[in-house]
Amino acid sequence: MQWNSLVALALVAPSHALIRFGCSQLTVDRIDPLVQPGQAPSTHLHQIIGGNSLNVSMYPDNHDPPALSTCTTCQASEDFSNYWTAALYFKARNGTYKRVPQKGNVGFEGQKGGMTVYYMQDSLGDYQQKSKVKAFQKGFRMLIGNPAVNNKHDADRYPQLTYTCLQDMNTRYPETKDFPAKPCPAGIMTNVRFPTCWNGVDLDSPDHISHMSYPINGTFEDQGPCPDSHPVRVPQILYEVIFETGSFNKAADWPADGSQPFVWSFNDQTGYGNHGDYVFGWKDDALQKIMDEECYVNCKTMKTQSIDAMNSCNVPNVVGEDIGDNDWIQAIPGQMHE
Ligand SMILES: *[C@@H]1O[C@H](CO)[C@@H](O)[C@H](O)[C@H]1NC(C)=O
Ligand SMILES: *[C@@H]1O[C@H](CO)[C@@H](O)[C@H](O)[C@H]1NC(C)=O
Ligand SMILES: *[C@@H]1O[C@H](CO)[C@@H](O)[C@H](O)[C@H]1NC(C)=O
């Protein structure tokens, strides 16, 4: 090996950690334990991954995911957190709907639905991951985005909620704030990045957002500083949710007026209402230990399980309605028929 490559290797040796792992579907159900605890059905359908202690009324004072879960759908076997987003529908020309299935990322082809989760200290492309972060604490929850948003101006308040139109499974840009306007051969990937500055005190807040903040200027990626009100830098969580649109990409099935046919389960056809929810549930200090290790994706301190084990974890459906996985349905669950 040449001297130059040795220097290069030494320079890219990471100081801290970035992890990336697949999680299979835990359930697809009309529950929303963070925003509408105790309510079943909730107002819209979600796709949920993580620990099987998920339930409709998981209040922080009596809910300890690592203690109550007996399995997790995540490859990271000490992660009993729950992660969720809305579900996605395809609207046919005749006004009926079918739910769009999800698929795993490259390397997780065998996983059942679900998504890919990242925790990082610096931007995804930074192999050094040098900036210190404090892992989330027991009882921590948050959400980002707002299903009531239906225009670009308001969506820009959540700058890091985007879509990638997958030409193939490795496409990563461009990202758009609204749904892709044309068929995406390998699927539509939703990117949900959470804010990275915590107020250091509150595990949650009434709107589930305001205990968190984006950097005061710049971005997480360019190491923008956290505001004084939210001084604690936490890992950036990123969800990549890949919707397998393959069977819905025929031009003849798309609306005749040139619009796009995908619609979120809260009846948003713009895509601007993109949002995600997070309930922390790592065992003990497992997440902090991983974050403090020097590694990039392949982190020895992250205990893992097989894809079969991920796939075999699930919870019973609570609402038990037809969500349009097999037959075309007249209306999205809980939404008015248009
Ligand atoms: C939901 O979880 C709580 C603990 O957080 C528990 O007290 C309750 O019994 C659970 N409910 C169901 C239906 O499992
Ligand atoms: C509505 O459209 C879908 C998709 O083209 C089709 O499979 C279904 O049979 C149609 N339903 C009715 C009632 O025409
Ligand atoms: C961002 O804020 C920090 C702290 O107030 C300041 O030092 C820095 O110059 C600012 N950067 C930009 C690009 O405004």
XYZ file of N, CA and C in Angstrom, residues 39-244:
618
model
N -56.762 6.280 22.200
C -57.826 6.390 21.201
C -57.639 5.374 20.077
N -58.588 4.462 19.945
C -58.542 3.494 18.848
C -59.945 3.351 18.274
N -60.211 3.734 17.045
C -59.233 4.210 16.080
C -58.812 5.667 16.299
N -57.544 5.957 15.946
C -57.066 7.338 15.893
C -57.511 7.933 14.561
N -57.181 9.209 14.314
C -57.736 9.824 13.098
C -57.140 9.260 11.806
N -55.860 8.852 11.823
C -55.350 8.250 10.580
C -54.438 7.061 10.821
N -54.234 6.306 9.758
C -53.503 5.034 9.805
C -51.993 5.270 9.836
N -51.286 4.473 10.655
C -49.826 4.547 10.728
C -49.184 3.202 10.437
N -47.938 3.268 9.970
C -47.110 2.059 9.867
C -46.032 2.215 10.934
N -45.902 1.173 11.765
C -45.106 1.289 12.997
C -44.077 0.157 13.075
N -42.884 0.480 13.571
C -41.819 -0.523 13.763
C -41.303 -0.445 15.200
N -40.524 -1.469 15.607
C -39.813 -1.423 16.881
C -40.290 -2.442 17.893
N -40.204 -2.093 19.179
C -40.483 -3.021 20.271
C -41.949 -3.400 20.379
N -42.212 -4.647 20.803
C -43.601 -5.115 20.845
C -44.330 -4.699 22.120
N -43.743 -3.778 22.912
C -44.508 -3.214 24.027
C -45.394 -2.072 23.540
N -45.335 -1.775 22.249
C -46.230 -0.758 21.683
C -47.665 -1.026 22.116
N -48.316 -0.010 22.648
C -49.766 -0.139 22.788
C -50.398 1.239 22.725
N -51.705 1.249 22.604
C -52.388 2.500 22.301
C -52.270 3.508 23.446
N -52.032 3.013 24.659
C -51.959 3.937 25.798
C -50.623 3.820 26.526
N -49.541 4.085 25.797
C -48.222 3.959 26.405
C -47.776 5.294 27.012
N -48.387 5.643 28.157
C -48.009 6.889 28.836
C -46.620 6.743 29.435
N -45.818 7.824 29.427
C -44.423 7.704 29.843
C -44.253 7.207 31.278
N -45.185 7.553 32.183
C -44.968 7.169 33.582
C -45.122 5.677 33.820
N -45.841 4.970 32.949
C -45.984 3.526 33.196
C -45.514 2.687 32.011
N -44.690 3.305 31.147
C -44.297 2.556 29.954
C -42.786 2.547 29.780
N -42.185 1.389 29.976
C -40.736 1.255 29.856
C -40.456 0.212 28.761
N -40.275 0.670 27.514
C -40.210 -0.285 26.395
C -39.225 -1.454 26.576
N -37.974 -1.217 27.037
C -37.081 -2.381 27.165
C -37.570 -3.375 28.220
N -38.250 -2.884 29.257
C -38.728 -3.792 30.303
C -39.972 -4.544 29.855
N -40.822 -3.892 29.040
C -42.108 -4.491 28.670
C -42.075 -5.258 27.358
N -41.067 -5.009 26.523
C -41.011 -5.687 25.224
C -40.355 -7.056 25.374
N -40.822 -8.005 24.572
C -40.148 -9.304 24.521
C -39.443 -9.498 23.189
N -39.662 -8.576 22.237
C -38.955 -8.642 20.965
C -39.011 -7.279 20.305
N -38.187 -7.124 19.269
C -38.211 -5.897 18.469
C -38.104 -6.276 16.997
N -38.672 -5.457 16.126
C -38.577 -5.733 14.691
C -37.305 -5.130 14.096
N -36.476 -4.506 14.953
C -35.253 -3.864 14.450
C -34.068 -4.803 14.498
N -33.169 -4.610 13.537
C -31.941 -5.407 13.516
C -31.134 -5.153 14.793
N -31.163 -3.917 15.298
C -30.488 -3.581 16.561
C -31.307 -4.190 17.685
N -30.823 -5.294 18.259
C -31.677 -6.099 19.138
C -31.861 -5.494 20.519
N -31.140 -4.417 20.849
C -31.367 -3.746 22.133
C -32.202 -2.478 21.961
N -32.759 -2.328 20.778
C -33.575 -1.144 20.498
C -35.060 -1.510 20.486
N -35.753 -1.129 21.577
C -37.190 -1.396 21.686
C -38.001 -0.107 21.511
N -37.357 0.896 20.905
C -38.053 2.139 20.583
C -39.185 1.836 19.617
N -40.132 2.781 19.495
C -41.121 2.705 18.416
C -40.966 3.914 17.510
N -41.086 3.639 16.227
C -40.908 4.651 15.193
C -42.106 4.511 14.264
N -42.705 5.621 13.863
C -43.800 5.470 12.902
C -43.978 6.690 12.004
N -44.651 6.408 10.884
C -45.086 7.450 9.947
C -46.505 7.086 9.513
N -47.103 7.970 8.742
C -48.390 7.641 8.134
C -48.195 6.513 7.117
N -49.295 5.913 6.692
C -49.264 4.926 5.615
C -49.581 5.655 4.305
N -49.242 5.005 3.183
C -49.431 5.635 1.873
C -50.448 4.858 1.043
N -51.263 5.597 0.287
C -52.261 4.983 -0.591
C -52.068 5.403 -2.037
N -52.516 4.523 -2.934
C -52.629 4.849 -4.354
C -54.118 5.042 -4.634
N -54.441 6.149 -5.295
C -55.834 6.419 -5.641
C -56.050 6.116 -7.123
N -56.924 5.151 -7.404
C -57.196 4.756 -8.789
C -58.072 5.795 -9.487
N -58.109 5.728 -10.797
C -58.942 6.661 -11.575
C -60.406 6.608 -11.174
N -60.858 5.395 -10.745
C -62.275 5.282 -10.355
C -62.513 5.693 -8.899
N -61.495 6.248 -8.248
C -61.691 6.804 -6.910
C -61.521 5.814 -5.772
N -61.144 4.560 -6.079
C -60.896 3.603 -5.001
C -59.403 3.604 -4.658
N -59.077 3.001 -3.499
C -57.710 3.084 -2.979
C -57.127 1.718 -2.651
N -55.807 1.651 -2.768
C -55.081 0.493 -2.256
C -53.872 0.995 -1.480
N -53.525 0.300 -0.377
C -52.351 0.722 0.389
C -51.082 0.326 -0.351
N -50.114 1.228 -0.382
C -48.832 0.961 -1.044
C -47.935 0.226 -0.054
N -47.436 -0.966 -0.418
C -46.575 -1.703 0.522
C -45.203 -1.060 0.657
N -44.462 -1.434 1.695
C -43.096 -0.949 1.894
C -42.122 -2.094 1.687
N -40.867 -1.730 1.440
C -39.830 -2.751 1.310
C -38.552 -2.269 1.977
N -37.687 -3.228 2.305
C -36.419 -2.906 2.957
C -35.433 -2.291 1.978
N -34.400 -1.692 2.544
C -33.328 -1.083 1.772
C -32.374 -2.153 1.237
N -31.389 -1.723 0.459
C -30.328 -2.626 0.003
C -29.696 -3.282 1.236
N -29.554 -4.577 1.214
C -28.985 -5.295 2.357
C -30.061 -5.818 3.301
N -31.292 -5.315 3.138
C -32.401 -5.748 4.006
C -33.578 -6.226 3.165
N -33.256 -6.847 2.036
C -34.304 -7.261 1.097
C -35.298 -8.219 1.744
N -34.836 -9.011 2.731
C -35.732 -9.999 3.344
C -36.658 -9.440 4.402
N -36.464 -8.182 4.758
C -37.307 -7.660 5.840
C -38.722 -7.412 5.342
N -39.663 -7.537 6.276
C -41.084 -7.413 5.957
C -41.491 -5.955 6.172
N -41.751 -5.217 5.090
C -42.194 -3.820 5.218
C -41.208 -2.984 6.016
N -41.737 -2.128 6.888
C -40.892 -1.383 7.810
C -40.092 -0.264 7.175
N -38.925 0.006 7.737
C -38.109 1.112 7.262
C -36.658 0.920 7.679
N -35.822 1.902 7.329
C -34.425 1.922 7.759
C -34.268 3.094 8.719
N -33.545 2.864 9.802
C -33.330 3.905 10.814
C -31.839 4.216 10.915
N -31.526 5.512 11.027
C -30.144 5.941 11.253
C -30.080 6.760 12.533
N -28.963 6.654 13.229
C -28.590 7.606 14.284
C -27.202 8.090 13.915
N -27.010 9.406 13.808
C -25.703 9.900 13.378
C -25.284 11.127 14.178
N -23.990 11.370 14.192
C -23.452 12.517 14.939
C -23.167 13.695 14.029
N -22.926 13.397 12.756
C -22.710 14.420 11.738
C -23.396 13.934 10.478
N -23.279 14.719 9.393
C -24.027 14.372 8.192
C -23.661 12.961 7.716
N -24.597 12.359 7.018
C -24.479 10.971 6.565
C -23.173 10.716 5.806
N -22.735 11.665 5.009
C -21.556 11.461 4.181
C -20.246 11.742 4.910
N -20.310 12.066 6.195
C -19.101 12.402 6.952
C -18.639 11.153 7.706
N -17.531 10.535 7.243
C -17.096 9.269 7.831
C -16.426 9.457 9.191
N -16.163 10.710 9.562
C -15.472 10.952 10.822
C -16.431 10.998 12.007
N -17.625 11.569 11.804
C -18.635 11.632 12.878
C -18.003 12.145 14.178
N -17.420 13.332 14.124
C -16.623 13.849 15.236
C -17.416 14.590 16.308
N -18.564 15.170 15.938
C -19.268 16.019 16.899
C -19.918 15.170 17.978
N -19.719 15.542 19.198
C -20.288 14.802 20.341
C -21.810 14.925 20.358
N -22.465 13.863 20.752
C -23.907 13.928 20.960
C -24.271 13.234 22.266
N -25.369 13.656 22.838
C -25.884 12.989 24.035
C -27.069 12.141 23.609
N -27.027 10.859 23.966
C -28.123 9.966 23.574
C -29.419 10.386 24.277
N -30.545 10.020 23.684
C -31.858 10.300 24.276
C -31.993 9.545 25.603
N -32.845 10.103 26.484
C -33.022 9.522 27.813
C -34.297 8.693 27.873
N -34.340 7.817 28.859
C -35.530 7.004 29.112
C -36.771 7.904 29.209
N -37.818 7.576 28.492
C -39.058 8.366 28.522
C -39.134 9.437 27.446
N -38.055 9.592 26.660
C -38.022 10.645 25.638
C -38.956 10.314 24.466
N -39.647 11.330 23.989
C -40.528 11.201 22.816
C -40.462 12.482 21.997
N -40.749 12.372 20.722
C -40.870 13.585 19.902
C -41.555 13.231 18.587
N -42.006 14.265 17.904
C -42.462 14.079 16.529
C -41.980 15.267 15.720
N -42.036 15.125 14.405
C -41.669 16.248 13.543
C -42.569 16.243 12.319
N -42.907 17.450 11.847
C -43.822 17.576 10.720
C -45.236 17.771 11.228
N -46.150 18.025 10.302
C -47.524 18.337 10.690
C -48.484 17.912 9.582
N -49.386 16.956 9.900
C -50.290 16.461 8.860
C -51.242 17.531 8.328
N -51.391 18.656 9.051
C -52.305 19.712 8.591
C -51.653 20.618 7.545
N -50.362 20.483 7.335
C -49.665 21.350 6.380
C -49.939 20.875 4.946
N -50.312 21.824 4.082
C -50.627 21.425 2.706
C -50.025 22.371 1.663
N -48.994 23.147 2.069
C -48.348 24.027 1.090
C -46.863 24.121 1.395
N -46.086 24.514 0.380
C -44.631 24.497 0.490
C -44.125 25.462 1.553
N -44.746 26.627 1.634
C -44.309 27.634 2.612
C -44.317 27.062 4.034
N -45.419 26.448 4.411
C -45.500 25.880 5.762
C -44.610 24.638 5.901
N -44.512 23.860 4.829
C -43.672 22.650 4.884
C -42.207 23.007 5.073
N -41.799 24.183 4.596
C -40.396 24.593 4.727
C -39.991 24.853 6.176
N -40.980 24.946 7.082
C -40.633 25.040 8.509
C -40.006 23.739 9.000
N -40.213 22.673 8.263
C -39.627 21.368 8.599
C -38.705 20.995 7.437
N -37.528 21.617 7.387
C -36.728 21.560 6.166
C -36.242 20.160 5.784
N -36.247 19.241 6.739
C -35.597 17.979 6.426
C -36.562 16.808 6.313
N -37.773 17.102 5.898
C -38.757 16.058 5.606
C -38.955 16.073 4.097
N -38.511 15.027 3.431
C -38.455 15.065 1.966
C -38.818 13.720 1.333
N -38.825 13.732 -0.007
C -39.054 12.517 -0.809
C -37.912 12.355 -1.807
N -37.544 11.113 -2.064
C -36.600 10.809 -3.128
C -37.296 9.869 -4.101
N -37.283 10.246 -5.384
C -37.889 9.412 -6.424
C -36.831 8.408 -6.853
N -36.983 7.156 -6.418
C -35.929 6.158 -6.645
C -35.935 5.659 -8.091
N -34.874 6.035 -8.814
C -34.672 5.486 -10.157
C -34.160 4.062 -10.015
N -33.295 3.848 -9.015
C -32.888 2.520 -8.573
C -32.735 2.607 -7.065
N -32.369 1.516 -6.419
C -32.361 1.499 -4.954
C -31.277 2.400 -4.345
N -30.349 2.854 -5.167
C -29.276 3.698 -4.624
C -29.468 5.185 -4.885
N -30.550 5.564 -5.558
C -30.799 6.992 -5.797
C -30.926 7.712 -4.452
N -30.221 8.818 -4.269
C -30.357 9.568 -3.020
C -30.655 11.056 -3.239
N -30.669 11.513 -4.462
C -31.053 12.891 -4.716
C -31.582 13.001 -6.145
N -32.300 14.052 -6.499
C -32.681 15.154 -5.601
C -33.758 14.731 -4.599
N -33.936 15.571 -3.563
C -35.018 15.380 -2.609
C -36.028 16.502 -2.833
N -37.309 16.177 -2.709
C -38.353 17.195 -2.897
C -39.214 17.274 -1.647
N -39.887 18.401 -1.479
C -40.781 18.566 -0.334
C -42.171 18.005 -0.625
N -42.499 17.880 -1.899
C -43.799 17.328 -2.275
C -43.599 15.980 -2.966
N -44.697 15.261 -3.155
C -44.613 13.951 -3.786
C -43.999 14.067 -5.184
N -43.176 13.089 -5.578
C -42.636 13.106 -6.949
C -43.772 13.201 -7.964
N -43.539 13.974 -9.026
C -44.593 14.235 -10.003
C -44.717 13.120 -11.041
N -43.677 12.287 -11.145
C -43.664 11.229 -12.165
C -43.452 9.871 -11.500
N -43.787 8.780 -12.202
C -43.555 7.451 -11.614
C -42.080 7.245 -11.251
N -41.832 6.597 -10.132
C -40.473 6.334 -9.652
C -40.231 4.829 -9.767
N -39.366 4.420 -10.713
C -39.222 2.998 -11.041
C -38.955 2.092 -9.835
N -38.114 2.535 -8.887
C -37.773 1.654 -7.753
C -38.537 2.012 -6.479
N -39.445 2.990 -6.573
C -40.256 3.338 -5.408
C -40.071 4.774 -4.964
N -40.883 5.183 -4.012
C -40.773 6.529 -3.424
C -40.184 6.363 -2.029
N -39.068 7.055 -1.783
C -38.477 6.997 -0.449
C -38.819 8.277 0.306
N -39.392 8.117 1.495
C -39.663 9.255 2.372
C -38.512 9.371 3.359
N -37.955 10.590 3.470
C -36.853 10.842 4.397
C -37.374 11.704 5.535
N -37.283 11.204 6.744
C -37.744 11.944 7.912
C -36.552 12.161 8.835
N -36.068 13.413 8.901
C -34.944 13.738 9.789
C -35.473 14.600 10.926
N -35.146 14.200 12.138
C -35.632 14.918 13.322
C -34.681 16.048 13.697
N -35.206 17.043 14.425
C -34.327 18.111 14.931
C -33.294 17.530 15.901
N -32.201 18.250 16.090
C -31.045 17.679 16.792
C -30.619 18.469 18.029
N -31.400 19.478 18.429
C -31.061 20.250 19.623
C -32.182 20.075 20.648
N -31.814 19.625 21.859
C -32.784 19.320 22.921
C -32.668 20.363 24.018
N -33.780 20.701 24.682
C -33.692 21.695 25.764
C -33.029 21.122 27.022
N -32.734 19.850 27.016
C -31.965 19.253 28.102
C -32.775 18.953 29.349
N -34.057 19.292 29.339
C -34.885 19.148 30.534
C -36.081 18.226 30.272
N -36.865 18.572 29.267
C -38.149 17.910 29.069
C -38.036 16.685 28.161
N -38.623 15.586 28.628
C -38.615 14.366 27.829
C -39.658 14.431 26.724
N -40.592 15.367 26.868
C -41.669 15.531 25.877
C -42.215 16.944 26.083
N -43.105 17.373 25.224
C -43.735 18.689 25.376
C -45.145 18.564 24.827
N -46.044 19.502 25.170
C -47.442 19.343 24.766
C -47.625 19.123 23.257
N -46.843 19.822 22.434
C -46.961 19.606 20.982
C -45.973 18.543 20.502
N -45.217 17.952 21.408
C -44.232 16.895 21.122
C -43.081 17.380 20.235
N -42.983 18.699 20.006
C -41.943 19.267 19.149
C -41.098 20.286 19.897
N -41.739 21.132 20.742
C -41.039 22.330 21.211
C -39.943 22.081 22.239
N -39.804 20.855 22.748
C -38.618 20.567 23.576
C -37.387 20.351 22.700
N -37.622 20.373 21.380
C -36.541 20.182 20.400
C -36.436 21.411 19.498
N -35.274 21.569 18.879
C -35.086 22.689 17.954
C -34.084 22.298 16.875
N -34.169 22.970 15.743
C -33.109 22.876 14.737
C -31.953 23.763 15.207
N -30.752 23.621 14.641
C -29.651 24.534 14.972
C -30.067 25.988 14.742
N -29.450 26.917 15.497
C -29.852 28.323 15.444
C -29.541 28.935 14.089
N -28.471 28.521 13.502
C -28.178 28.902 12.116
C -27.451 27.739 11.463
N -27.365 27.775 10.151
C -26.790 26.624 9.468
C -27.670 25.409 9.682
N -27.086 24.229 9.542
C -27.840 22.987 9.663
C -27.055 22.002 10.518
N -27.696 20.916 10.859
C -27.012 19.815 11.536
C -25.823 19.373 10.688
N -26.046 19.289 9.372
C -25.013 18.778 8.468
C -23.759 19.639 8.477
N -23.935 20.987 8.557
C -22.730 21.833 8.569
C -22.371 22.258 9.989
N -22.829 21.487 10.956
C -22.490 21.685 12.370
C -22.924 23.045 12.913
N -24.071 23.515 12.440
C -24.652 24.740 12.987
C -24.876 24.589 14.485
N -24.615 25.650 15.273
C -24.741 25.540 16.728
C -26.199 25.462 17.188
N -26.414 24.792 18.328
C -27.735 24.723 18.930
C -28.039 26.048 19.632
N -29.306 26.462 19.676
C -29.665 27.704 20.384
C -29.506 27.541 21.899
N -29.355 28.655 22.627
C -29.200 28.613 24.089
C -30.396 27.945 24.758
N -31.578 28.117 24.148
C -32.785 27.520 24.726
C -32.781 25.991 24.611
N -32.040 25.471 23.630
C -31.979 24.029 23.368
C -30.517 23.642 23.140
N -29.718 23.683 24.234
C -28.262 23.601 24.063
C -27.697 22.190 23.853
N -28.505 21.154 24.058
C -27.933 19.799 24.054
C -28.042 19.148 22.677
N -26.894 18.844 22.092
C -26.861 18.226 20.773
C -27.100 16.724 20.906
N -28.140 16.234 20.239
C -28.491 14.808 20.288
C -28.246 14.200 18.906
N -28.243 12.865 18.798
C -28.025 12.264 17.476
C -29.128 12.679 16.497
N -28.789 12.794 15.239
C -29.850 12.983 14.255
C -30.425 11.617 13.899
N -31.736 11.498 14.082
C -32.445 10.297 13.658
C -32.966 10.551 12.257
N -32.761 9.578 11.405
C -33.287 9.630 10.031
C -34.052 8.351 9.758
N -35.275 8.491 9.268
C -36.029 7.332 8.768
C -35.966 7.379 7.247
N -35.685 6.243 6.652
C -35.900 6.092 5.207
C -37.017 5.061 5.049
N -38.128 5.505 4.516
C -39.271 4.609 4.326
C -39.446 4.420 2.825
N -39.302 3.191 2.358
C -39.381 2.959 0.913
C -40.725 2.345 0.543
N -41.520 3.120 -0.160
C -42.815 2.642 -0.626
C -42.636 2.005 -2.002
N -43.054 0.751 -2.088
C -42.889 -0.037 -3.317
C -44.034 0.287 -4.270
